[in-house]
Amino acid sequence: MDRFEPNLRIPGPTSLPPSVREAGARQMINHRGPEFAAMLERILTGMKPYFGTSSDIAMITTAGTGGLEAAIVNTLSPGDRVLAVSIGAFGDRFAKIARTYGADVTTIEVEWGQAAEPAVLREELRRDPAYRAVLLTHNETSTGVMNPIPELAAVVRQLAPGALILVDSVSGLGAVPFQMDAWGVDVVVTGSQKAWMAAPGLAMIAASPRAWAAMQTATMPRVYLDLRAHRDSHAAGETPWTPAIAVVYQVDEGIRLMSAEGADSVFARHEACAAAARAGLRALGFELFADQRHASRTVTAAAVPDDLDWKPFNAEIKRRGLILAGGQGKLAGKVFRLGHLGSITLEEILGAMSVLEFVSISAGRAVRPGSAVAAAQIAALESFGVATPAVAGAGG
Ligand SMILES: *Cc1c(COP(=O)(O)O)cnc(C)c1O
């Protein structure tokens, strides 16, 4: 294990490109000086197209969960009626934060593995359009499902025009297109260790003019997470408190890499890697957990088959240098997850498939050598729009 780096394929933190790691090792600077101000400006400007907003973005030194907490405490007051649409563990967490701070939370519990249906949301908002906020998860990392945010947001905007739409896109933003302004979303949260090719430690939050206005009257308690303090400080090229400078260096470099690649290429790469991951896992005989009409482009969850003893199987995978994520919450022991976000390359997915093939065959499972790699390769070629020639030996 100490001769090579493991192929870290969990849905965050992701493994980092060399230049990002080097950026994190740089000497500290004065966080109230001009170099920091220039760096902050590059980051906030560079992220705007990924949020799809012309509004102000705040960068907070905190895990993604701190970003979700900021979304709640800045815009709501105790007693506010909140509709939480939960499709998995992270949806449950968002609802819990709101409840903990005294919101009156109603939850729509969607079966894990499924996306939220706009029709179900429509029904609830027809029944009661007076919610102060609706909480949505863009990409549910625990189940590998991506919600149709434009359709869900359109239902809220139409039936509950006064409600704020708060979206957890911690594991989606930067990897898949998002149009916050065009979709009428009010707050979007993301985290440095997911699509942004950086270490954990920073959450980025964009708020619509409506959300910024709500902060003037919202009374939930906040000091460290007060977004108004961040916005005022950002306007002066600073952060209100000492930021995680090493992670700021990394996010700056991550965004530089993403800009050089181009947002459309970043999105296409994620789509191809996701297609490859799904096809490869299927070829290995695993059943995908998510409703495939709403399959995530950043993480794939597969069911652990009844006839597979997962612990020794995973130990062997790990010994061969591939690190997968297990199931979260009530899915512990029932699914495993393969992350494909950040600096992910097709070669890394194909490498993961070759390890899974080797370990599957060694464990006596009926898998043909090369079949998962081939299936993944073909799916990626298709995703990139490259025709596969009909030659002997090709095919899954
Ligand atoms: C990772 C993640 C979070 C939480 O991020 P932490 O940095 O672990 O607090 C929240 N929501 C989603 C969808 C995530 O994937």
Tab-separated table of C-alpha atoms and ligand atoms in Angstrom:
chain	number	residue	atom	x	y	z
A	1	MET	CA	0.000	0.000	0.000
A	2	ASP	CA	2.855	2.413	0.598
A	3	ARG	CA	4.178	1.902	-2.938
A	4	PHE	CA	1.168	3.467	-4.608
A	5	GLU	CA	-1.703	5.769	-3.815
A	6	PRO	CA	-5.097	4.173	-3.384
A	7	ASN	CA	-7.770	4.855	-5.969
A	8	LEU	CA	-10.031	6.862	-3.615
A	9	ARG	CA	-13.488	6.428	-5.097
A	10	ILE	CA	-15.738	7.702	-2.322
A	11	PRO	CA	-18.155	10.592	-2.945
A	12	GLY	CA	-15.947	13.127	-1.170
A	13	PRO	CA	-13.381	13.894	-0.100
A	14	THR	CA	-12.001	13.213	-3.564
A	15	SER	CA	-8.380	12.610	-4.480
A	16	LEU	CA	-6.624	15.810	-5.518
A	17	PRO	CA	-4.700	16.738	-8.677
A	18	PRO	CA	-0.955	17.318	-8.014
A	19	SER	CA	-1.166	21.085	-8.529
A	20	VAL	CA	-3.996	21.334	-5.989
A	21	ARG	CA	-1.978	19.427	-3.417
A	22	GLU	CA	1.001	21.674	-4.021
A	23	ALA	CA	-1.218	24.737	-3.679
A	24	GLY	CA	-2.292	23.520	-0.242
A	25	ALA	CA	1.326	23.294	0.886
A	26	ARG	CA	2.123	26.942	0.150
A	27	GLN	CA	3.230	29.379	2.859
A	28	MET	CA	0.536	31.274	4.762
A	29	ILE	CA	-0.310	34.852	3.795
A	30	ASN	CA	-2.014	37.708	5.576
A	31	HIS	CA	-5.712	36.990	5.171
A	32	ARG	CA	-6.338	40.740	5.379
A	33	GLY	CA	-3.904	41.573	2.605
A	34	PRO	CA	-4.168	42.168	-1.156
A	35	GLU	CA	-3.118	38.645	-2.278
A	36	PHE	CA	-5.933	37.104	-0.270
A	37	ALA	CA	-8.418	39.651	-1.633
A	38	ALA	CA	-7.405	38.812	-5.210
A	39	MET	CA	-7.724	35.092	-4.526
A	40	LEU	CA	-11.166	35.477	-2.927
A	41	GLU	CA	-12.310	37.542	-5.891
A	42	ARG	CA	-11.118	34.861	-8.351
A	43	ILE	CA	-12.961	32.154	-6.420
A	44	LEU	CA	-16.262	33.988	-6.046
A	45	THR	CA	-16.216	35.152	-9.680
A	46	GLY	CA	-15.126	31.741	-10.939
A	47	MET	CA	-17.958	29.988	-9.114
A	48	LYS	CA	-20.791	32.210	-10.325
A	49	PRO	CA	-21.331	30.402	-13.641
A	50	TYR	CA	-21.535	27.066	-11.816
A	51	PHE	CA	-24.220	28.426	-9.483
A	52	GLY	CA	-25.882	30.099	-12.462
A	53	THR	CA	-26.337	33.312	-10.539
A	54	SER	CA	-25.495	36.986	-10.643
A	55	SER	CA	-26.137	37.239	-6.875
A	56	ASP	CA	-23.542	37.373	-4.118
A	57	ILE	CA	-21.814	34.181	-2.968
A	58	ALA	CA	-20.369	33.668	0.515
A	59	MET	CA	-17.406	31.433	1.326
A	60	ILE	CA	-17.413	30.019	4.846
A	61	THR	CA	-14.773	27.910	6.569
A	62	THR	CA	-16.935	24.929	7.523
A	63	ALA	CA	-17.968	21.470	6.344
A	64	GLY	CA	-20.881	21.199	3.943
A	65	THR	CA	-23.204	20.649	6.900
A	66	GLY	CA	-22.201	24.069	8.255
A	67	GLY	CA	-23.248	25.469	4.895
A	68	LEU	CA	-26.666	23.816	5.238
A	69	GLU	CA	-26.954	25.234	8.746
A	70	ALA	CA	-26.089	28.689	7.374
A	71	ALA	CA	-28.854	28.351	4.765
A	72	ILE	CA	-31.399	27.677	7.523
A	73	VAL	CA	-30.381	30.069	10.294
A	74	ASN	CA	-29.891	33.060	8.011
A	75	THR	CA	-33.253	32.932	6.278
A	76	LEU	CA	-35.715	31.538	8.847
A	77	SER	CA	-37.214	32.313	12.249
A	78	PRO	CA	-38.300	29.883	14.976
A	79	GLY	CA	-41.875	28.802	14.289
A	80	ASP	CA	-41.582	29.258	10.520
A	81	ARG	CA	-43.356	26.504	8.616
A	82	VAL	CA	-40.912	24.568	6.476
A	83	LEU	CA	-41.547	21.780	3.966
A	84	ALA	CA	-38.591	19.385	3.804
A	85	VAL	CA	-38.514	17.060	0.814
A	86	SER	CA	-36.200	14.228	1.824
A	87	ILE	CA	-35.014	11.506	-0.548
A	88	GLY	CA	-32.228	10.161	1.685
A	89	ALA	CA	-29.798	10.693	4.551
A	90	PHE	CA	-28.769	14.219	3.544
A	91	GLY	CA	-32.373	15.310	3.067
A	92	ASP	CA	-33.046	14.047	6.595
A	93	ARG	CA	-30.065	16.037	7.880
A	94	PHE	CA	-31.278	19.282	6.265
A	95	ALA	CA	-34.718	18.781	7.893
A	96	LYS	CA	-33.115	18.029	11.257
A	97	ILE	CA	-31.158	21.294	11.214
A	98	ALA	CA	-34.341	23.284	10.551
A	99	ARG	CA	-36.212	21.412	13.304
A	100	THR	CA	-33.358	21.867	15.774
A	101	TYR	CA	-33.455	25.649	15.304
A	102	GLY	CA	-37.183	25.721	15.990
A	103	ALA	CA	-38.770	25.622	12.541
A	104	ASP	CA	-42.119	23.864	12.261
A	105	VAL	CA	-41.056	21.174	9.797
A	106	THR	CA	-43.328	18.996	7.669
A	107	THR	CA	-41.465	16.278	5.791
A	108	ILE	CA	-42.268	14.576	2.517
A	109	GLU	CA	-40.417	11.276	2.837
A	110	VAL	CA	-39.608	9.834	-0.556
A	111	GLU	CA	-38.635	6.177	-0.767
A	112	TRP	CA	-34.829	5.920	-0.811
A	113	GLY	CA	-33.555	5.315	-4.329
A	114	GLN	CA	-36.318	7.445	-5.858
A	115	ALA	CA	-36.338	11.114	-6.832
A	116	ALA	CA	-38.972	13.550	-5.575
A	117	GLU	CA	-41.964	13.689	-7.909
A	118	PRO	CA	-43.081	17.201	-8.873
A	119	ALA	CA	-46.686	15.908	-8.632
A	120	VAL	CA	-46.253	14.993	-4.956
A	121	LEU	CA	-44.864	18.428	-4.175
A	122	ARG	CA	-47.700	20.023	-6.162
A	123	GLU	CA	-50.280	18.122	-4.145
A	124	GLU	CA	-48.804	19.242	-0.817
A	125	LEU	CA	-48.467	22.881	-1.864
A	126	ARG	CA	-52.040	22.927	-3.223
A	127	ARG	CA	-53.169	21.663	0.163
A	128	ASP	CA	-51.071	24.269	1.957
A	129	PRO	CA	-49.294	27.034	0.044
A	130	ALA	CA	-48.257	28.999	3.163
A	131	TYR	CA	-44.835	27.420	3.777
A	132	ARG	CA	-42.023	29.871	4.466
A	133	ALA	CA	-39.417	27.591	2.872
A	134	VAL	CA	-39.021	24.374	0.919
A	135	LEU	CA	-35.859	22.308	1.451
A	136	LEU	CA	-34.582	20.273	-1.499
A	137	THR	CA	-31.557	18.055	-2.103
A	138	HIS	CA	-30.075	18.398	-5.567
A	139	ASN	CA	-27.854	15.323	-5.500
A	140	GLU	CA	-28.595	12.786	-2.735
A	141	THR	CA	-25.195	11.266	-2.053
A	142	SER	CA	-26.547	8.468	0.158
A	143	THR	CA	-28.683	6.924	-2.610
A	144	GLY	CA	-27.077	8.121	-5.854
A	145	VAL	CA	-30.183	9.998	-6.966
A	146	MET	CA	-30.327	13.417	-8.578
A	147	ASN	CA	-33.551	15.378	-8.115
A	148	PRO	CA	-35.153	17.287	-11.022
A	149	ILE	CA	-34.580	20.693	-9.394
A	150	PRO	CA	-35.922	22.857	-12.286
A	151	GLU	CA	-39.263	21.004	-12.232
A	152	LEU	CA	-39.513	20.969	-8.434
A	153	ALA	CA	-38.583	24.647	-8.143
A	154	ALA	CA	-41.142	25.559	-10.818
A	155	VAL	CA	-43.893	23.924	-8.731
A	156	VAL	CA	-42.896	25.952	-5.661
A	157	ARG	CA	-42.624	29.218	-7.595
A	158	GLN	CA	-46.078	28.646	-9.075
A	159	LEU	CA	-48.012	27.425	-6.008
A	160	ALA	CA	-46.139	28.961	-3.082
A	161	PRO	CA	-44.620	32.155	-4.485
A	162	GLY	CA	-43.744	33.403	-1.011
A	163	ALA	CA	-41.665	30.348	-0.103
A	164	LEU	CA	-37.892	30.355	-0.168
A	165	ILE	CA	-36.308	27.400	-2.000
A	166	LEU	CA	-33.185	26.200	-0.174
A	167	VAL	CA	-31.102	23.623	-2.045
A	168	ASP	CA	-28.359	21.287	-0.820
A	169	SER	CA	-26.088	20.862	-3.831
A	170	VAL	CA	-23.020	19.981	-1.784
A	171	SER	CA	-22.238	17.005	-4.053
A	172	GLY	CA	-23.752	18.290	-7.293
A	173	LEU	CA	-22.606	21.827	-7.948
A	174	GLY	CA	-19.522	22.129	-10.130
A	175	ALA	CA	-20.106	18.680	-11.649
A	176	VAL	CA	-23.513	19.156	-13.252
A	177	PRO	CA	-25.172	22.261	-14.718
A	178	PHE	CA	-27.161	24.413	-12.289
A	179	GLN	CA	-29.106	27.600	-13.070
A	180	MET	CA	-30.081	29.095	-9.740
A	181	ASP	CA	-31.449	32.404	-11.100
A	182	ALA	CA	-33.297	30.895	-14.062
A	183	TRP	CA	-34.858	28.162	-11.919
A	184	GLY	CA	-35.979	30.557	-9.176
A	185	VAL	CA	-33.885	28.923	-6.442
A	186	ASP	CA	-33.092	31.113	-3.412
A	187	VAL	CA	-30.151	29.504	-1.622
A	188	VAL	CA	-27.646	26.942	-2.928
A	189	VAL	CA	-24.926	25.298	-0.839
A	190	THR	CA	-21.817	23.453	-2.024
A	191	GLY	CA	-18.626	22.136	-0.405
A	192	SER	CA	-14.928	22.247	-1.350
A	193	GLN	CA	-14.301	18.495	-1.057
A	194	LYS	CA	-16.900	17.364	-3.582
A	195	ALA	CA	-16.770	18.614	-7.189
A	196	TRP	CA	-14.225	21.377	-6.581
A	197	MET	CA	-11.097	19.152	-6.490
A	198	ALA	CA	-10.044	20.494	-3.085
A	199	ALA	CA	-9.723	19.313	0.508
A	200	PRO	CA	-12.665	19.586	2.928
A	201	GLY	CA	-13.051	22.846	4.833
A	202	LEU	CA	-14.976	25.406	2.800
A	203	ALA	CA	-18.664	25.775	2.022
A	204	MET	CA	-19.848	28.179	-0.660
A	205	ILE	CA	-23.360	29.596	-0.503
A	206	ALA	CA	-25.211	31.732	-2.997
A	207	ALA	CA	-28.382	33.596	-2.008
A	208	SER	CA	-30.969	35.285	-4.238
A	209	PRO	CA	-32.002	38.921	-3.635
A	210	ARG	CA	-35.152	37.497	-1.976
A	211	ALA	CA	-33.014	35.399	0.379
A	212	TRP	CA	-30.696	38.323	1.184
A	213	ALA	CA	-33.797	40.366	2.028
A	214	ALA	CA	-35.145	37.554	4.243
A	215	MET	CA	-31.950	37.723	6.295
A	216	GLN	CA	-32.923	41.179	7.546
A	217	THR	CA	-35.949	39.816	9.394
A	218	ALA	CA	-34.972	36.187	10.109
A	219	THR	CA	-34.415	35.687	13.833
A	220	MET	CA	-32.759	32.292	14.199
A	221	PRO	CA	-29.537	32.799	16.197
A	222	ARG	CA	-26.286	33.128	14.257
A	223	VAL	CA	-22.876	34.663	14.718
A	224	TYR	CA	-20.163	32.619	12.990
A	225	LEU	CA	-22.507	31.611	10.163
A	226	ASP	CA	-24.071	35.054	9.647
A	227	LEU	CA	-24.018	35.473	5.858
A	228	ARG	CA	-24.407	39.244	6.115
A	229	ALA	CA	-21.074	39.401	7.942
A	230	HIS	CA	-19.539	37.319	5.169
A	231	ARG	CA	-20.991	39.441	2.411
A	232	ASP	CA	-19.845	42.701	3.998
A	233	SER	CA	-16.394	41.292	4.622
A	234	HIS	CA	-16.133	39.806	1.107
A	235	ALA	CA	-16.918	43.253	-0.320
A	236	ALA	CA	-13.701	44.407	1.382
A	237	GLY	CA	-11.756	41.390	0.031
A	238	GLU	CA	-11.795	39.551	3.348
A	239	THR	CA	-13.639	36.970	5.407
A	240	PRO	CA	-15.114	37.913	8.782
A	241	TRP	CA	-13.121	35.233	10.621
A	242	THR	CA	-9.785	33.580	9.829
A	243	PRO	CA	-10.361	31.333	6.816
A	244	ALA	CA	-8.850	27.888	6.120
A	245	ILE	CA	-6.197	29.521	3.911
A	246	ALA	CA	-4.650	26.239	2.718
A	247	VAL	CA	-8.045	25.073	1.449
A	248	VAL	CA	-8.685	28.491	-0.103
A	249	TYR	CA	-5.429	28.053	-2.092
A	250	GLN	CA	-6.708	24.670	-3.242
A	251	VAL	CA	-10.158	25.851	-4.289
A	252	ASP	CA	-8.501	28.696	-6.201
A	253	GLU	CA	-6.339	26.153	-8.059
A	254	GLY	CA	-9.294	23.772	-8.541
A	255	ILE	CA	-11.329	26.514	-10.187
A	256	ARG	CA	-8.335	27.453	-12.334
A	257	LEU	CA	-8.164	23.850	-13.569
A	258	MET	CA	-11.912	23.766	-14.179
A	259	SER	CA	-11.809	27.033	-16.149
A	260	ALA	CA	-8.932	25.732	-18.262
A	261	GLU	CA	-10.928	22.585	-19.008
A	262	GLY	CA	-14.147	24.514	-19.615
A	263	ALA	CA	-17.398	24.023	-17.715
A	264	ASP	CA	-19.038	22.062	-20.538
A	265	SER	CA	-16.105	19.645	-20.656
A	266	VAL	CA	-16.203	19.267	-16.872
A	267	PHE	CA	-19.906	18.378	-17.081
A	268	ALA	CA	-19.362	15.980	-20.031
A	269	ARG	CA	-16.500	14.250	-18.193
A	270	HIS	CA	-18.723	13.672	-15.152
A	271	GLU	CA	-21.527	12.371	-17.338
A	272	ALA	CA	-19.208	9.926	-19.138
A	273	CYS	CA	-17.620	8.703	-15.901
A	274	ALA	CA	-21.075	8.169	-14.402
A	275	ALA	CA	-22.242	6.237	-17.469
A	276	ALA	CA	-19.078	4.119	-17.316
A	277	ALA	CA	-19.521	3.432	-13.594
A	278	ARG	CA	-23.128	2.304	-14.036
A	279	ALA	CA	-22.406	0.095	-17.034
A	280	GLY	CA	-19.359	-1.460	-15.372
A	281	LEU	CA	-21.171	-2.226	-12.121
A	282	ARG	CA	-24.052	-3.762	-14.052
A	283	ALA	CA	-21.657	-5.938	-16.063
A	284	LEU	CA	-20.267	-7.159	-12.737
A	285	GLY	CA	-23.750	-8.348	-11.840
A	286	PHE	CA	-24.611	-5.610	-9.350
A	287	GLU	CA	-28.063	-4.078	-9.287
A	288	LEU	CA	-28.004	-0.287	-9.238
A	289	PHE	CA	-29.884	1.183	-6.290
A	290	ALA	CA	-31.201	4.402	-7.812
A	291	ASP	CA	-34.147	4.842	-10.130
A	292	GLN	CA	-32.063	5.101	-13.307
A	293	ARG	CA	-34.229	7.891	-14.733
A	294	HIS	CA	-32.737	10.032	-11.974
A	295	ALA	CA	-29.278	8.498	-11.637
A	296	SER	CA	-26.677	10.792	-10.085
A	297	ARG	CA	-23.772	11.928	-12.223
A	298	THR	CA	-21.411	12.141	-9.238
A	299	VAL	CA	-22.023	8.935	-7.257
A	300	THR	CA	-23.415	5.482	-8.037
A	301	ALA	CA	-24.902	3.219	-5.374
A	302	ALA	CA	-25.200	-0.528	-6.002
A	303	ALA	CA	-27.022	-3.113	-3.915
A	304	VAL	CA	-24.874	-5.649	-2.076
A	305	PRO	CA	-26.170	-9.001	-3.457
A	306	ASP	CA	-27.660	-11.440	-0.934
A	307	ASP	CA	-25.079	-14.071	-1.840
A	308	LEU	CA	-22.107	-11.751	-1.297
A	309	ASP	CA	-20.315	-11.447	2.026
A	310	TRP	CA	-19.489	-7.752	1.705
A	311	LYS	CA	-16.883	-7.361	4.482
A	312	PRO	CA	-14.229	-9.780	3.181
A	313	PHE	CA	-15.045	-8.779	-0.414
A	314	ASN	CA	-14.473	-5.107	0.378
A	315	ALA	CA	-11.327	-5.915	2.389
A	316	GLU	CA	-9.874	-7.544	-0.722
A	317	ILE	CA	-10.891	-4.561	-2.880
A	318	LYS	CA	-9.200	-2.271	-0.391
A	319	ARG	CA	-6.061	-4.433	-0.337
A	320	ARG	CA	-5.887	-3.944	-4.104
A	321	GLY	CA	-5.945	-0.167	-3.635
A	322	LEU	CA	-9.559	0.699	-4.420
A	323	ILE	CA	-11.480	2.583	-1.738
A	324	LEU	CA	-15.268	2.468	-2.003
A	325	ALA	CA	-17.893	3.950	0.329
A	326	GLY	CA	-20.366	1.825	2.232
A	327	GLY	CA	-24.051	2.542	2.796
A	328	GLN	CA	-25.218	5.421	4.979
A	329	GLY	CA	-27.931	5.382	7.629
A	330	LYS	CA	-30.482	2.669	6.978
A	331	LEU	CA	-28.526	1.572	3.887
A	332	ALA	CA	-25.496	0.465	5.960
A	333	GLY	CA	-24.513	-3.017	4.777
A	334	LYS	CA	-27.135	-2.917	2.010
A	335	VAL	CA	-25.383	-0.826	-0.638
A	336	PHE	CA	-21.890	0.297	-1.569
A	337	ARG	CA	-21.115	3.519	-3.382
A	338	LEU	CA	-18.633	4.533	-6.049
A	339	GLY	CA	-17.893	8.248	-6.212
A	340	HIS	CA	-17.074	9.844	-9.572
A	341	LEU	CA	-16.661	13.546	-9.022
A	342	GLY	CA	-13.991	16.217	-8.832
A	343	SER	CA	-10.881	15.502	-10.854
A	344	ILE	CA	-12.254	12.046	-11.766
A	345	THR	CA	-10.993	10.562	-15.039
A	346	LEU	CA	-12.352	7.743	-17.170
A	347	GLU	CA	-9.070	5.870	-16.602
A	348	GLU	CA	-9.720	5.900	-12.850
A	349	ILE	CA	-13.186	4.398	-13.410
A	350	LEU	CA	-11.746	1.724	-15.717
A	351	GLY	CA	-9.091	1.003	-13.080
A	352	ALA	CA	-11.803	0.603	-10.439
A	353	MET	CA	-13.658	-1.790	-12.742
A	354	SER	CA	-10.566	-3.914	-13.282
A	355	VAL	CA	-10.098	-4.262	-9.505
A	356	LEU	CA	-13.773	-5.154	-9.045
A	357	GLU	CA	-13.495	-7.734	-11.834
A	358	PHE	CA	-10.378	-9.292	-10.368
A	359	VAL	CA	-11.815	-9.525	-6.861
A	360	SER	CA	-15.193	-10.772	-8.139
A	361	ILE	CA	-13.579	-13.524	-10.200
A	362	SER	CA	-11.241	-14.440	-7.314
A	363	ALA	CA	-14.295	-14.755	-5.083
A	364	GLY	CA	-15.813	-17.205	-7.569
A	365	ARG	CA	-18.433	-14.867	-8.993
A	366	ALA	CA	-19.527	-15.412	-12.595
A	367	VAL	CA	-17.758	-12.497	-14.276
A	368	ARG	CA	-15.867	-12.661	-17.584
A	369	PRO	CA	-12.416	-11.045	-17.463
A	370	GLY	CA	-12.548	-7.665	-19.178
A	371	SER	CA	-16.335	-7.531	-19.316
A	372	ALA	CA	-16.831	-4.708	-16.808
A	373	VAL	CA	-13.950	-2.693	-18.222
A	374	ALA	CA	-15.372	-3.165	-21.743
A	375	ALA	CA	-18.905	-2.234	-20.693
A	376	ALA	CA	-17.611	0.884	-18.925
A	377	GLN	CA	-15.448	1.855	-21.893
A	378	ILE	CA	-18.337	1.440	-24.341
A	379	ALA	CA	-20.695	3.489	-22.153
A	380	ALA	CA	-18.101	6.272	-21.932
A	381	LEU	CA	-17.505	6.264	-25.690
A	382	GLU	CA	-21.262	6.494	-26.236
A	383	SER	CA	-21.522	9.299	-23.705
A	384	PHE	CA	-18.822	11.216	-25.562
A	385	GLY	CA	-20.610	10.516	-28.845
A	386	VAL	CA	-17.816	8.344	-30.255
A	387	ALA	CA	-19.047	5.490	-32.481
A	388	THR	CA	-17.659	2.083	-31.444
A	389	PRO	CA	-16.491	0.035	-34.442
A	390	ALA	CA	-17.879	-3.487	-34.806
A	391	VAL	CA	-14.720	-5.534	-34.350
A	392	ALA	CA	-14.237	-9.025	-32.961
A	393	GLY	CA	-13.742	-9.014	-29.204
A	394	ALA	CA	-15.645	-5.794	-28.571
A	395	GLY	CA	-18.831	-5.792	-26.553
A	396	GLY	CA	-19.820	-6.499	-22.991
B	1	LIG	C1	-21.135	15.601	1.625
B	1	LIG	C2	-22.519	16.107	1.689
B	1	LIG	C3	-22.980	16.935	2.732
B	1	LIG	C4	-22.211	17.219	3.970
B	1	LIG	O1	-20.941	17.640	3.807
B	1	LIG	P1	-19.954	17.574	5.073
B	1	LIG	O2	-18.803	18.356	4.538
B	1	LIG	O3	-19.659	16.132	5.311
B	1	LIG	O4	-20.626	18.222	6.214
B	1	LIG	C5	-24.271	17.423	2.662
B	1	LIG	N1	-25.083	17.114	1.646
B	1	LIG	C6	-24.681	16.316	0.639
B	1	LIG	C7	-25.653	16.013	-0.448
B	1	LIG	C8	-23.393	15.786	0.627
B	1	LIG	O5	-23.007	14.984	-0.361
